[in-house]
Amino acid sequence: MTLCEVCARLDIEQLGDTDVRFHPNLKSLQQSAAAKCPFCTLCYTRVMDNTEDSVTDALLNDRIPENYEVECFTPSVWLRGEMRQGNRGVGKDLQGCGIWISCGRLYPDGGLGEINRPGMPFTSRLSVFASQNTSAAFKYIDRLSTADHDPDLYISLASWRLKRCKASHTLCNPASSDMPTRIIAVGKPSEKPQLVTTGGLCEPYLALSYCWGPAQDTFTLTHETKAELFSGVAEEKLTRTHQEAIQIARSLGIGYVWIDALCILQGDADDWAFESQRMAQVYGNATLTIIAGRSSDAREGFLTNRLRQKVPPCALRISAHSEETLNVCLPRSTTVGPVSTRGWCFQEEKLSTRAIVFGQEQMIYQCREEQNWEDGQIKFHDLTPTFLAPGVSGFGGACSPADKDATLDTWYRFVEIFTMRALSNPHDVFAAIASIAKLAQNVLGSRYLAGLWEEDLVRGLLWRPRPQVQAHPLCKEPLTRPRPTPFAPAPVIRAPSWSWASVEGPILRAYDRNPGRFRDSNHVKIKPNPGGTGWTADENCDVSVLHMPACELQMVGRVAKVVLVKTGAREWLLADNSRRKWLTYSRMLRHAVLLTSPGEEGSDANSDGSVVAAGVFDVLEEAGDHEEVYCLPLIEKEGLMVVPHGNSWKRVGWVELRSWAWFEAQPEIEVRLV
């Protein structure tokens, strides 16, 4: 298709230097798109996809959108380029090269007029990229790789980024050159991949992070296939994802690749237990991790980007005096893909010093210092060392309170993300994050109790189901107890009731601007059992323990019996004038129950003084299972909803306290929380 007369006069340098009046109005742009001008089609498609229907409907029908005045409104469509050679710029985050489309000039207009206030009715952006092996590619780093355009871009992108990272990024150097126990020697394309035992071998290798998928008959390392793998396996027996990982290693000139299904003995519990605790070394020491983000099934592969945009890219000249071109296209998603929903893959990504991610619509090269998207976006990370980079973290020797607070903050943030992900085997909940926990323990020096740290136990106990307290597009469904799967028959009991791992679904940590308050005896309302060994005598909890279905906490606290009022809680709380003083999370109102003090017969929630707390059951569907509950305050305003369990107590929910004075009047007793 041929550019229209207006677009034929456009060039990248012109757009980069000044605002360009493109069309007198959106209707004119629509007509040019209908006449098949490729650039006008791109612009019109992007505006229509990115703008509210009420706005485009008004503009296409010669009406002024709401909230604009006739006297000062301009319907004109403008372009402005945002071009950076090499994407050089100032700031923590940089967008790739692009072209803005706006109704009225973009701010600031420099007093030149044709600007709309308040705000522009629409502002949309197109991406710009250079094709590989063109002269423009030496100036601009923005790229596009699909099945139809530069499909082998991953080779040059990974090679260039890896070389640059090795030369200039101190934080990205692996702490050790130790290799995994077993690894695949890829050989030449004419040779069979072969499993080898590394022994004292120290060679660069790749590691693979991917989704296995539903198939249970794919070729893996077992006692039956071990001899075949050690002698060399026919490549066609492997899943497509495994074949493509081997292909990448060969293309980059790296002789080895680690793939869990081919390097850990499947069905051997002892080998799995040993190897699953070495993920920090496996991924941390890898030269590069391949993250097969866009694939949900290892049989399908991941190398080919099958993106088909609504409108194909379009070429524009770089300058009026040159035939050299850059390409313009619709923006691409930065979403990683199915891998970002899997529990094991979270740890694999966080432990990797460098990775190339084959995302849903584009590739990403990421390391400890920055992330670089295929489309030119760059995000620079905070270079403050963390516990994830042993050897270069600056956390050697005795760790300061600030180091520990930073580690705890990162840990809680990681748990929030991890609990948003799924596990094929729910019993893997601790194993799938064990290597991160081990690195955190090196800083904290604390016992690890079923996902919580003993030295910060009170804050750890105050987790909440995320959908109950915070709106999030990926966290809408209520939490459940861990559900059975083909790998885990019912009942699935994988953690004590007080651990976030006792439920399935996203949780949110307790938040406090001053984490030291959780270690302040005036703020904290429970304490370890006198004469005991900390918060528990249980010796079966630690980062090296991969299954922790039970652990008893022993403490002294005030357990108070309350009356459970399940109906009318929302209305009562909305009418409570003191609500803002004690109820932190307004979102909890839709699920809350009232907890009232046991009073004279006939007392109810209508008496202001009788409501001592509001609570929410961790698993909402369990509310019908309980008619009698108790409160265990942990800090002055927050605590747990518990129920008797033999001679112990079990957590069933969380509470916010309306009257600490009432709880303070209750006697302290020995509490065993299981």
Short mmCIF file of C-alpha atoms in Angstrom, two decimals, residues 165-166 168-174 349-356 365-372 379-386 388-389:
data_model
loop_
_atom_site.label_atom_id
_atom_site.label_comp_id
_atom_site.label_asym_id
_atom_site.label_seq_id
_atom_site.Cartn_x
_atom_site.Cartn_y
_atom_site.Cartn_z
CA CYS A 165 26.52 -7.10 30.82
CA LYS A 166 29.65 -9.18 31.46
CA SER A 168 30.16 -3.54 32.82
CA HIS A 169 27.70 -4.97 35.38
CA THR A 170 29.40 -5.90 38.63
CA LEU A 171 26.22 -7.14 40.33
CA CYS A 172 25.53 -9.58 37.50
CA ASN A 173 28.62 -11.74 37.80
CA PRO A 174 27.74 -15.19 39.18
CA GLU A 349 13.59 -15.89 37.72
CA LYS A 350 14.55 -14.18 40.97
CA LEU A 351 17.63 -16.36 41.44
CA SER A 352 18.93 -15.76 37.90
CA THR A 353 21.62 -13.14 37.48
CA ARG A 354 20.81 -12.74 33.78
CA ALA A 355 17.89 -13.94 31.69
CA ILE A 356 16.44 -13.66 28.23
CA TYR A 365 16.82 -9.16 28.43
CA GLN A 366 17.02 -8.68 32.18
CA CYS A 367 19.80 -8.73 34.72
CA ARG A 368 20.41 -7.43 38.23
CA GLU A 369 21.02 -3.90 36.93
CA GLU A 370 18.41 -3.37 34.21
CA GLN A 371 15.63 -4.72 32.01
CA ASN A 372 15.70 -4.17 28.25
CA LYS A 379 14.12 -0.05 33.26
CA PHE A 380 17.13 0.57 35.48
CA HIS A 381 17.07 -1.26 38.81
CA ASP A 382 18.06 0.09 42.17
CA LEU A 383 21.71 -0.95 42.48
CA THR A 384 21.51 -1.39 46.25
CA PRO A 385 22.87 -4.91 46.91
CA THR A 386 20.38 -7.47 48.24
CA LEU A 388 19.81 -12.38 46.31
CA ALA A 389 23.35 -11.65 45.17
#
